[in-house]
């Protein structure tokens, strides 16, 4: 299951092809590896991440948002919150940065085949599932029904409106967008938390697979709701975000209990990680 393929620890040069502003503080960088041989050899699994290196500033772990059928263009959606990400935000087309990867364990795409799939995300958590949804779209007959539920706190937090509209047009696919705050704002979709919509799916949940990504409290609440409705913890998968600094499990910054999120995750199933998430301060 672990798709870690021992990527090079030396950053590869990558050129910025396009920069797209997704919201006031979230942007997407489209990168292309400069070396043609590295570009040809690079492959990733949905849910994996790259270490993105800004020379002289530092390095951050960012999930891969691309379509893996076209790994020559690598998209990373980033929130500008720290020194490195604010530096990345200032990049101009044609500038080069460093990139290591791909790292980590991705989504269980093989396990999900022939099953209904529930994707529950919150805020920027919708980015790490994009490649998985691409895969479902490209092999639509191999998967059952697909439900995509994205929650935001404020209506201006929603990114990828065009993607959600596109996914909504896919066969056997439902998209639910909900906003937990700003109930008086001009929001054309649903209000409330994502968990409020899980009992309206009409799925055979004991035989479905769930992919969750977002704030840990939201994922825990969604997982417990799905379990109450009959889903097994082994079928609920979460992508965790921790302080991943090396990508190899050496530095220990991302350790969660006995797991290193960068090496053993970032995707875990609820049965193996749910207990650790409930421990306050771990």
PDB file of C-alpha atoms in Angstrom:
ATOM      1  CA  UNK A   1       0.000   0.000   0.000  1.00  0.00           C
ATOM      2  CA  UNK A   2       2.846   2.345   0.810  1.00  0.00           C
ATOM      3  CA  UNK A   3       3.740   4.030  -2.472  1.00  0.00           C
ATOM      4  CA  UNK A   4       6.900   5.659  -1.138  1.00  0.00           C
ATOM      5  CA  UNK A   5       9.543   5.189  -3.848  1.00  0.00           C
ATOM      6  CA  UNK A   6      12.636   6.748  -2.207  1.00  0.00           C
ATOM      7  CA  UNK A   7      12.688  10.034  -4.094  1.00  0.00           C
ATOM      8  CA  UNK A   8      15.880  12.024  -4.394  1.00  0.00           C
ATOM      9  CA  UNK A   9      16.748  14.093  -1.309  1.00  0.00           C
ATOM     10  CA  UNK A  10      18.394  16.666  -3.574  1.00  0.00           C
ATOM     11  CA  UNK A  11      15.868  19.296  -4.749  1.00  0.00           C
ATOM     12  CA  UNK A  12      15.150  19.254  -8.464  1.00  0.00           C
ATOM     13  CA  UNK A  13      14.919  22.603 -10.254  1.00  0.00           C
ATOM     14  CA  UNK A  14      11.326  23.504 -11.157  1.00  0.00           C
ATOM     15  CA  UNK A  15      10.129  26.487 -13.172  1.00  0.00           C
ATOM     16  CA  UNK A  16       6.969  28.414 -12.372  1.00  0.00           C
ATOM     17  CA  UNK A  17       4.685  28.139 -15.411  1.00  0.00           C
ATOM     18  CA  UNK A  18       1.595  29.806 -13.979  1.00  0.00           C
ATOM     19  CA  UNK A  19       0.467  31.364 -10.716  1.00  0.00           C
ATOM     20  CA  UNK A  20      -3.251  31.513  -9.922  1.00  0.00           C
ATOM     21  CA  UNK A  21      -4.876  33.331  -6.982  1.00  0.00           C
ATOM     22  CA  UNK A  22      -7.596  31.116  -5.474  1.00  0.00           C
ATOM     23  CA  UNK A  23      -8.693  33.396  -2.600  1.00  0.00           C
ATOM     24  CA  UNK A  24      -7.262  36.318  -0.644  1.00  0.00           C
ATOM     25  CA  UNK A  25      -4.534  34.161   0.934  1.00  0.00           C
ATOM     26  CA  UNK A  26      -4.545  30.944  -1.121  1.00  0.00           C
ATOM     27  CA  UNK A  27      -2.781  30.547  -4.445  1.00  0.00           C
ATOM     28  CA  UNK A  28      -1.805  27.758  -6.834  1.00  0.00           C
ATOM     29  CA  UNK A  29       1.632  27.363  -8.412  1.00  0.00           C
ATOM     30  CA  UNK A  30       1.900  25.329 -11.599  1.00  0.00           C
ATOM     31  CA  UNK A  31       5.458  24.015 -11.882  1.00  0.00           C
ATOM     32  CA  UNK A  32       7.436  22.068 -14.456  1.00  0.00           C
ATOM     33  CA  UNK A  33      10.674  20.248 -13.726  1.00  0.00           C
ATOM     34  CA  UNK A  34      13.483  21.860 -15.697  1.00  0.00           C
ATOM     35  CA  UNK A  35      15.428  18.655 -16.420  1.00  0.00           C
ATOM     36  CA  UNK A  36      13.673  16.675 -19.163  1.00  0.00           C
ATOM     37  CA  UNK A  37      14.836  13.302 -17.800  1.00  0.00           C
ATOM     38  CA  UNK A  38      13.565  14.098 -14.292  1.00  0.00           C
ATOM     39  CA  UNK A  39      10.308  15.300 -15.855  1.00  0.00           C
ATOM     40  CA  UNK A  40       9.959  12.037 -17.771  1.00  0.00           C
ATOM     41  CA  UNK A  41      10.680   9.863 -14.719  1.00  0.00           C
ATOM     42  CA  UNK A  42       8.563  11.743 -12.162  1.00  0.00           C
ATOM     43  CA  UNK A  43       5.401   9.899 -11.100  1.00  0.00           C
ATOM     44  CA  UNK A  44       3.153  10.330  -8.057  1.00  0.00           C
ATOM     45  CA  UNK A  45       0.120   8.775  -6.388  1.00  0.00           C
ATOM     46  CA  UNK A  46      -3.000  10.803  -5.477  1.00  0.00           C
ATOM     47  CA  UNK A  47      -2.550  12.077  -1.922  1.00  0.00           C
ATOM     48  CA  UNK A  48       1.260  12.276  -1.958  1.00  0.00           C
ATOM     49  CA  UNK A  49       3.172  15.518  -1.372  1.00  0.00           C
ATOM     50  CA  UNK A  50       6.324  17.316  -2.499  1.00  0.00           C
ATOM     51  CA  UNK A  51       8.837  19.257  -0.425  1.00  0.00           C
ATOM     52  CA  UNK A  52       8.888  22.709  -2.058  1.00  0.00           C
ATOM     53  CA  UNK A  53      12.143  24.617  -1.502  1.00  0.00           C
ATOM     54  CA  UNK A  54      12.548  28.386  -1.784  1.00  0.00           C
ATOM     55  CA  UNK A  55      16.253  29.155  -2.019  1.00  0.00           C
ATOM     56  CA  UNK A  56      17.614  30.975   1.010  1.00  0.00           C
ATOM     57  CA  UNK A  57      14.312  30.830   2.871  1.00  0.00           C
ATOM     58  CA  UNK A  58      13.296  27.234   3.565  1.00  0.00           C
ATOM     59  CA  UNK A  59      11.183  24.265   2.580  1.00  0.00           C
ATOM     60  CA  UNK A  60       7.552  23.247   3.094  1.00  0.00           C
ATOM     61  CA  UNK A  61       5.524  20.094   2.448  1.00  0.00           C
ATOM     62  CA  UNK A  62       2.736  20.725  -0.067  1.00  0.00           C
ATOM     63  CA  UNK A  63       0.272  18.192  -1.449  1.00  0.00           C
ATOM     64  CA  UNK A  64       0.215  17.510  -5.189  1.00  0.00           C
ATOM     65  CA  UNK A  65      -2.967  18.757  -6.826  1.00  0.00           C
ATOM     66  CA  UNK A  66      -2.176  17.658 -10.371  1.00  0.00           C
ATOM     67  CA  UNK A  67      -3.680  15.130 -12.703  1.00  0.00           C
ATOM     68  CA  UNK A  68      -1.249  12.221 -12.467  1.00  0.00           C
ATOM     69  CA  UNK A  69      -1.947  11.344 -16.102  1.00  0.00           C
ATOM     70  CA  UNK A  70       0.060  14.480 -16.893  1.00  0.00           C
ATOM     71  CA  UNK A  71       2.879  14.615 -14.302  1.00  0.00           C
ATOM     72  CA  UNK A  72       4.849  17.078 -16.431  1.00  0.00           C
ATOM     73  CA  UNK A  73       2.850  19.912 -14.846  1.00  0.00           C
ATOM     74  CA  UNK A  74       2.785  19.900 -11.041  1.00  0.00           C
ATOM     75  CA  UNK A  75       0.194  22.036  -9.263  1.00  0.00           C
ATOM     76  CA  UNK A  76       0.467  22.968  -5.585  1.00  0.00           C
ATOM     77  CA  UNK A  77      -2.224  24.981  -3.806  1.00  0.00           C
ATOM     78  CA  UNK A  78      -0.751  26.908  -0.885  1.00  0.00           C
ATOM     79  CA  UNK A  79      -1.968  29.185   1.896  1.00  0.00           C
ATOM     80  CA  UNK A  80       0.357  32.126   2.597  1.00  0.00           C
ATOM     81  CA  UNK A  81       0.845  31.812   6.355  1.00  0.00           C
ATOM     82  CA  UNK A  82       4.587  31.673   7.029  1.00  0.00           C
ATOM     83  CA  UNK A  83       7.961  32.885   5.805  1.00  0.00           C
ATOM     84  CA  UNK A  84       8.353  30.246   3.071  1.00  0.00           C
ATOM     85  CA  UNK A  85       4.786  30.303   1.774  1.00  0.00           C
ATOM     86  CA  UNK A  86       4.735  34.118   1.736  1.00  0.00           C
ATOM     87  CA  UNK A  87       7.941  33.993  -0.291  1.00  0.00           C
ATOM     88  CA  UNK A  88       6.411  31.464  -2.690  1.00  0.00           C
ATOM     89  CA  UNK A  89       3.444  33.809  -3.059  1.00  0.00           C
ATOM     90  CA  UNK A  90       5.756  36.473  -4.512  1.00  0.00           C
ATOM     91  CA  UNK A  91       7.202  34.259  -7.270  1.00  0.00           C
ATOM     92  CA  UNK A  92       6.849  35.399 -10.848  1.00  0.00           C
ATOM     93  CA  UNK A  93       6.379  33.253 -13.940  1.00  0.00           C
ATOM     94  CA  UNK A  94       9.695  31.866 -15.151  1.00  0.00           C
ATOM     95  CA  UNK A  95      11.409  31.881 -11.747  1.00  0.00           C
ATOM     96  CA  UNK A  96      12.822  28.619 -10.432  1.00  0.00           C
ATOM     97  CA  UNK A  97      12.491  26.893  -7.078  1.00  0.00           C
ATOM     98  CA  UNK A  98      13.526  23.472  -5.720  1.00  0.00           C
ATOM     99  CA  UNK A  99      11.303  20.437  -5.429  1.00  0.00           C
ATOM    100  CA  UNK A 100      11.807  17.042  -3.741  1.00  0.00           C
ATOM    101  CA  UNK A 101       9.356  14.201  -3.960  1.00  0.00           C
ATOM    102  CA  UNK A 102       6.923  12.663  -4.194  1.00  0.00           C
ATOM    103  CA  UNK A 103       6.670  11.555  -0.563  1.00  0.00           C
ATOM    104  CA  UNK A 104       4.307   9.600   1.617  1.00  0.00           C
ATOM    105  CA  UNK A 105       1.392   7.219   1.325  1.00  0.00           C
ATOM    106  CA  UNK A 106      -1.479   8.318  -0.886  1.00  0.00           C
ATOM    107  CA  UNK A 107      -5.195   7.602  -1.061  1.00  0.00           C
ATOM    108  CA  UNK A 108      -6.385   3.937  -1.327  1.00  0.00           C
ATOM    109  CA  UNK A 109      -7.510   4.152  -4.950  1.00  0.00           C
ATOM    110  CA  UNK A 110      -7.386   0.382  -5.505  1.00  0.00           C
ATOM    111  CA  UNK A 111      -9.376  -0.378  -2.327  1.00  0.00           C
ATOM    112  CA  UNK A 112     -12.003   2.148  -3.412  1.00  0.00           C
ATOM    113  CA  UNK A 113     -12.628   0.543  -6.799  1.00  0.00           C
ATOM    114  CA  UNK A 114     -16.162  -0.820  -7.308  1.00  0.00           C
ATOM    115  CA  UNK A 115     -17.293   0.949  -4.108  1.00  0.00           C
ATOM    116  CA  UNK A 116     -19.231   4.128  -3.447  1.00  0.00           C
ATOM    117  CA  UNK A 117     -16.865   6.919  -2.442  1.00  0.00           C
ATOM    118  CA  UNK A 118     -17.526   9.706   0.059  1.00  0.00           C
ATOM    119  CA  UNK A 119     -15.084  12.641  -0.034  1.00  0.00           C
ATOM    120  CA  UNK A 120     -15.429  15.060   2.888  1.00  0.00           C
ATOM    121  CA  UNK A 121     -13.159  18.095   3.034  1.00  0.00           C
ATOM    122  CA  UNK A 122     -12.893  21.363   4.891  1.00  0.00           C
ATOM    123  CA  UNK A 123     -11.348  24.598   3.627  1.00  0.00           C
ATOM    124  CA  UNK A 124      -7.994  24.037   1.924  1.00  0.00           C
ATOM    125  CA  UNK A 125      -8.424  20.323   2.657  1.00  0.00           C
ATOM    126  CA  UNK A 126     -10.070  20.041  -0.750  1.00  0.00           C
ATOM    127  CA  UNK A 127      -6.627  20.341  -2.405  1.00  0.00           C
ATOM    128  CA  UNK A 128      -5.148  16.927  -1.437  1.00  0.00           C
ATOM    129  CA  UNK A 129      -8.191  15.069  -2.856  1.00  0.00           C
ATOM    130  CA  UNK A 130      -8.110  16.702  -6.305  1.00  0.00           C
ATOM    131  CA  UNK A 131      -5.797  14.075  -7.824  1.00  0.00           C
ATOM    132  CA  UNK A 132      -7.978  11.289  -6.379  1.00  0.00           C
ATOM    133  CA  UNK A 133     -11.108  12.794  -7.935  1.00  0.00           C
ATOM    134  CA  UNK A 134      -9.236  13.159 -11.243  1.00  0.00           C
ATOM    135  CA  UNK A 135      -8.503   9.446 -11.052  1.00  0.00           C
ATOM    136  CA  UNK A 136     -12.146   8.567 -10.404  1.00  0.00           C
ATOM    137  CA  UNK A 137     -13.184  10.743 -13.351  1.00  0.00           C
ATOM    138  CA  UNK A 138     -10.689   9.085 -15.681  1.00  0.00           C
ATOM    139  CA  UNK A 139     -11.766   5.585 -14.611  1.00  0.00           C
ATOM    140  CA  UNK A 140     -15.400   6.426 -13.876  1.00  0.00           C
ATOM    141  CA  UNK A 141     -16.721   2.923 -14.618  1.00  0.00           C
ATOM    142  CA  UNK A 142     -14.345   1.415 -12.033  1.00  0.00           C
ATOM    143  CA  UNK A 143     -15.925   3.287  -9.099  1.00  0.00           C
ATOM    144  CA  UNK A 144     -19.423   3.486  -7.658  1.00  0.00           C
ATOM    145  CA  UNK A 145     -21.292   6.652  -6.763  1.00  0.00           C
ATOM    146  CA  UNK A 146     -19.235   9.644  -5.685  1.00  0.00           C
ATOM    147  CA  UNK A 147     -20.258  12.228  -3.105  1.00  0.00           C
ATOM    148  CA  UNK A 148     -18.059  15.293  -2.600  1.00  0.00           C
ATOM    149  CA  UNK A 149     -18.835  17.411   0.479  1.00  0.00           C
ATOM    150  CA  UNK A 150     -16.790  20.557   1.027  1.00  0.00           C
ATOM    151  CA  UNK A 151     -17.267  22.808   4.034  1.00  0.00           C
ATOM    152  CA  UNK A 152     -15.949  26.333   4.614  1.00  0.00           C
ATOM    153  CA  UNK A 153     -16.318  28.655   7.578  1.00  0.00           C
ATOM    154  CA  UNK A 154     -16.919  31.783   5.486  1.00  0.00           C
ATOM    155  CA  UNK A 155     -18.197  32.030   1.940  1.00  0.00           C
ATOM    156  CA  UNK A 156     -15.045  33.816   0.735  1.00  0.00           C
ATOM    157  CA  UNK A 157     -12.987  30.775   1.836  1.00  0.00           C
ATOM    158  CA  UNK A 158     -14.299  28.639  -1.016  1.00  0.00           C
ATOM    159  CA  UNK A 159     -11.650  27.843  -3.636  1.00  0.00           C
ATOM    160  CA  UNK A 160     -11.954  25.842  -6.877  1.00  0.00           C
ATOM    161  CA  UNK A 161     -15.550  26.890  -7.718  1.00  0.00           C
ATOM    162  CA  UNK A 162     -14.955  25.846 -11.345  1.00  0.00           C
ATOM    163  CA  UNK A 163     -13.683  22.442 -10.270  1.00  0.00           C
ATOM    164  CA  UNK A 164     -16.730  21.820  -8.068  1.00  0.00           C
ATOM    165  CA  UNK A 165     -19.007  22.860 -10.921  1.00  0.00           C
ATOM    166  CA  UNK A 166     -17.176  20.475 -13.262  1.00  0.00           C
ATOM    167  CA  UNK A 167     -17.350  17.592 -10.791  1.00  0.00           C
ATOM    168  CA  UNK A 168     -21.043  18.210 -10.333  1.00  0.00           C
ATOM    169  CA  UNK A 169     -21.510  17.411 -14.040  1.00  0.00           C
ATOM    170  CA  UNK A 170     -19.816  13.998 -13.727  1.00  0.00           C
ATOM    171  CA  UNK A 171     -22.085  10.980 -13.890  1.00  0.00           C
ATOM    172  CA  UNK A 172     -23.200   9.411 -10.579  1.00  0.00           C
ATOM    173  CA  UNK A 173     -21.663  12.313  -8.671  1.00  0.00           C
ATOM    174  CA  UNK A 174     -23.159  14.636  -6.076  1.00  0.00           C
ATOM    175  CA  UNK A 175     -21.442  17.791  -4.832  1.00  0.00           C
ATOM    176  CA  UNK A 176     -22.476  19.488  -1.584  1.00  0.00           C
ATOM    177  CA  UNK A 177     -20.943  22.836  -0.663  1.00  0.00           C
ATOM    178  CA  UNK A 178     -21.739  24.142   2.785  1.00  0.00           C
ATOM    179  CA  UNK A 179     -20.818  27.178   4.849  1.00  0.00           C
ATOM    180  CA  UNK A 180     -20.888  26.957   8.646  1.00  0.00           C
ATOM    181  CA  UNK A 181     -20.810  30.727   9.248  1.00  0.00           C
ATOM    182  CA  UNK A 182     -22.054  33.784   7.334  1.00  0.00           C
ATOM    183  CA  UNK A 183     -25.558  32.333   7.154  1.00  0.00           C
ATOM    184  CA  UNK A 184     -26.885  35.711   6.063  1.00  0.00           C
ATOM    185  CA  UNK A 185     -24.298  36.097   3.281  1.00  0.00           C
ATOM    186  CA  UNK A 186     -25.207  35.546  -0.394  1.00  0.00           C
ATOM    187  CA  UNK A 187     -24.340  31.841  -0.415  1.00  0.00           C
ATOM    188  CA  UNK A 188     -26.281  29.813  -3.012  1.00  0.00           C
ATOM    189  CA  UNK A 189     -25.538  26.371  -1.553  1.00  0.00           C
ATOM    190  CA  UNK A 190     -26.004  24.780   1.877  1.00  0.00           C
ATOM    191  CA  UNK A 191     -25.358  26.072   5.377  1.00  0.00           C
ATOM    192  CA  UNK A 192     -24.150  24.205   8.446  1.00  0.00           C
ATOM    193  CA  UNK A 193     -21.333  21.734   9.048  1.00  0.00           C
ATOM    194  CA  UNK A 194     -20.329  18.920   6.690  1.00  0.00           C
ATOM    195  CA  UNK A 195     -21.452  16.276   9.200  1.00  0.00           C
ATOM    196  CA  UNK A 196     -25.038  17.522   8.897  1.00  0.00           C
ATOM    197  CA  UNK A 197     -25.121  16.233   5.314  1.00  0.00           C
ATOM    198  CA  UNK A 198     -23.632  12.772   5.801  1.00  0.00           C
ATOM    199  CA  UNK A 199     -26.950  11.121   6.618  1.00  0.00           C
ATOM    200  CA  UNK A 200     -28.492  12.394   3.368  1.00  0.00           C
ATOM    201  CA  UNK A 201     -26.197  10.525   0.989  1.00  0.00           C
ATOM    202  CA  UNK A 202     -28.361   7.480   0.441  1.00  0.00           C
ATOM    203  CA  UNK A 203     -25.221   5.336   0.191  1.00  0.00           C
ATOM    204  CA  UNK A 204     -24.667   1.791   1.407  1.00  0.00           C
ATOM    205  CA  UNK A 205     -22.098   3.108   3.877  1.00  0.00           C
ATOM    206  CA  UNK A 206     -20.947  -0.274   5.280  1.00  0.00           C
ATOM    207  CA  UNK A 207     -19.617  -1.038   1.775  1.00  0.00           C
ATOM    208  CA  UNK A 208     -18.340   2.460   0.925  1.00  0.00           C
ATOM    209  CA  UNK A 209     -14.947   4.155   1.281  1.00  0.00           C
ATOM    210  CA  UNK A 210     -14.461   7.644   2.749  1.00  0.00           C
ATOM    211  CA  UNK A 211     -11.639  10.109   2.158  1.00  0.00           C
ATOM    212  CA  UNK A 212     -11.409  12.988   4.637  1.00  0.00           C
ATOM    213  CA  UNK A 213      -9.135  16.029   4.645  1.00  0.00           C
ATOM    214  CA  UNK A 214      -9.347  19.243   6.611  1.00  0.00           C
ATOM    215  CA  UNK A 215      -9.172  20.391  10.231  1.00  0.00           C
ATOM    216  CA  UNK A 216      -8.606  17.410  12.545  1.00  0.00           C
ATOM    217  CA  UNK A 217     -11.718  18.185  14.592  1.00  0.00           C
ATOM    218  CA  UNK A 218     -13.843  18.140  11.452  1.00  0.00           C
ATOM    219  CA  UNK A 219     -12.305  14.861  10.276  1.00  0.00           C
ATOM    220  CA  UNK A 220     -12.816  13.221  13.673  1.00  0.00           C
ATOM    221  CA  UNK A 221     -16.455  14.341  13.790  1.00  0.00           C
ATOM    222  CA  UNK A 222     -17.052  13.111  10.238  1.00  0.00           C
ATOM    223  CA  UNK A 223     -15.363   9.768  10.931  1.00  0.00           C
ATOM    224  CA  UNK A 224     -17.422   9.172  14.062  1.00  0.00           C
ATOM    225  CA  UNK A 225     -20.627  10.093  12.206  1.00  0.00           C
ATOM    226  CA  UNK A 226     -19.799   7.656   9.384  1.00  0.00           C
ATOM    227  CA  UNK A 227     -19.019   4.896  11.889  1.00  0.00           C
ATOM    228  CA  UNK A 228     -22.367   5.508  13.609  1.00  0.00           C
ATOM    229  CA  UNK A 229     -23.959   4.986  10.201  1.00  0.00           C
ATOM    230  CA  UNK A 230     -22.256   1.623   9.730  1.00  0.00           C
ATOM    231  CA  UNK A 231     -18.954   2.374   8.010  1.00  0.00           C
ATOM    232  CA  UNK A 232     -15.862   0.483   9.178  1.00  0.00           C
ATOM    233  CA  UNK A 233     -12.893   2.426  10.542  1.00  0.00           C
ATOM    234  CA  UNK A 234     -10.725   0.541   8.038  1.00  0.00           C
ATOM    235  CA  UNK A 235     -12.699   2.162   5.202  1.00  0.00           C
ATOM    236  CA  UNK A 236     -12.300   5.735   6.474  1.00  0.00           C
ATOM    237  CA  UNK A 237      -9.102   7.431   5.319  1.00  0.00           C
ATOM    238  CA  UNK A 238      -7.737  10.767   6.537  1.00  0.00           C
ATOM    239  CA  UNK A 239      -4.964  12.995   5.206  1.00  0.00           C
ATOM    240  CA  UNK A 240      -3.116  14.661   8.078  1.00  0.00           C
ATOM    241  CA  UNK A 241      -1.181  17.891   8.054  1.00  0.00           C
ATOM    242  CA  UNK A 242       1.682  18.155  10.540  1.00  0.00           C
ATOM    243  CA  UNK A 243       5.022  19.922  10.707  1.00  0.00           C
ATOM    244  CA  UNK A 244       6.757  17.816   8.044  1.00  0.00           C
ATOM    245  CA  UNK A 245      10.338  19.008   7.581  1.00  0.00           C
ATOM    246  CA  UNK A 246      12.392  16.145   6.142  1.00  0.00           C
ATOM    247  CA  UNK A 247       9.905  13.906   4.310  1.00  0.00           C
ATOM    248  CA  UNK A 248      11.701  10.728   5.452  1.00  0.00           C
ATOM    249  CA  UNK A 249      10.740  10.342   9.120  1.00  0.00           C
ATOM    250  CA  UNK A 250      14.240  11.310  10.294  1.00  0.00           C
ATOM    251  CA  UNK A 251      13.688  14.636  12.056  1.00  0.00           C
ATOM    252  CA  UNK A 252      10.667  13.615  14.128  1.00  0.00           C
ATOM    253  CA  UNK A 253       8.829  16.921  13.857  1.00  0.00           C
ATOM    254  CA  UNK A 254       5.697  15.272  12.428  1.00  0.00           C
ATOM    255  CA  UNK A 255       5.567  12.339  14.862  1.00  0.00           C
ATOM    256  CA  UNK A 256       2.065  11.386  16.008  1.00  0.00           C
ATOM    257  CA  UNK A 257       2.210   8.564  18.534  1.00  0.00           C
ATOM    258  CA  UNK A 258       4.191   5.768  16.883  1.00  0.00           C
ATOM    259  CA  UNK A 259       3.672   7.229  13.410  1.00  0.00           C
ATOM    260  CA  UNK A 260       5.681   9.683  11.371  1.00  0.00           C
ATOM    261  CA  UNK A 261       3.123  11.526   9.241  1.00  0.00           C
ATOM    262  CA  UNK A 262       5.574  12.293   6.409  1.00  0.00           C
ATOM    263  CA  UNK A 263       6.769   8.696   6.068  1.00  0.00           C
ATOM    264  CA  UNK A 264       3.816   6.562   7.216  1.00  0.00           C
ATOM    265  CA  UNK A 265       1.115   8.970   5.957  1.00  0.00           C
ATOM    266  CA  UNK A 266       0.000  11.588   5.299  1.00  0.00           C
ATOM    267  CA  UNK A 267      -2.971   9.304   4.521  1.00  0.00           C
ATOM    268  CA  UNK A 268      -3.994   6.935   7.350  1.00  0.00           C
ATOM    269  CA  UNK A 269      -7.121   4.962   8.020  1.00  0.00           C
ATOM    270  CA  UNK A 270      -9.201   5.729  11.080  1.00  0.00           C
ATOM    271  CA  UNK A 271      -8.458   2.381  12.720  1.00  0.00           C
ATOM    272  CA  UNK A 272      -4.725   3.098  12.869  1.00  0.00           C
ATOM    273  CA  UNK A 273      -4.747   6.826  13.689  1.00  0.00           C
ATOM    274  CA  UNK A 274      -8.119   7.651  15.248  1.00  0.00           C
ATOM    275  CA  UNK A 275      -6.958   6.829  18.785  1.00  0.00           C
ATOM    276  CA  UNK A 276      -3.937   9.134  18.538  1.00  0.00           C
ATOM    277  CA  UNK A 277      -6.051  11.997  17.221  1.00  0.00           C
ATOM    278  CA  UNK A 278      -8.206  11.832  20.341  1.00  0.00           C
ATOM    279  CA  UNK A 279      -5.221  12.355  22.678  1.00  0.00           C
ATOM    280  CA  UNK A 280      -5.105  16.037  23.591  1.00  0.00           C
ATOM    281  CA  UNK A 281      -1.754  17.653  22.824  1.00  0.00           C
ATOM    282  CA  UNK A 282      -0.295  14.645  20.972  1.00  0.00           C
TER     283      UNK A 282
END
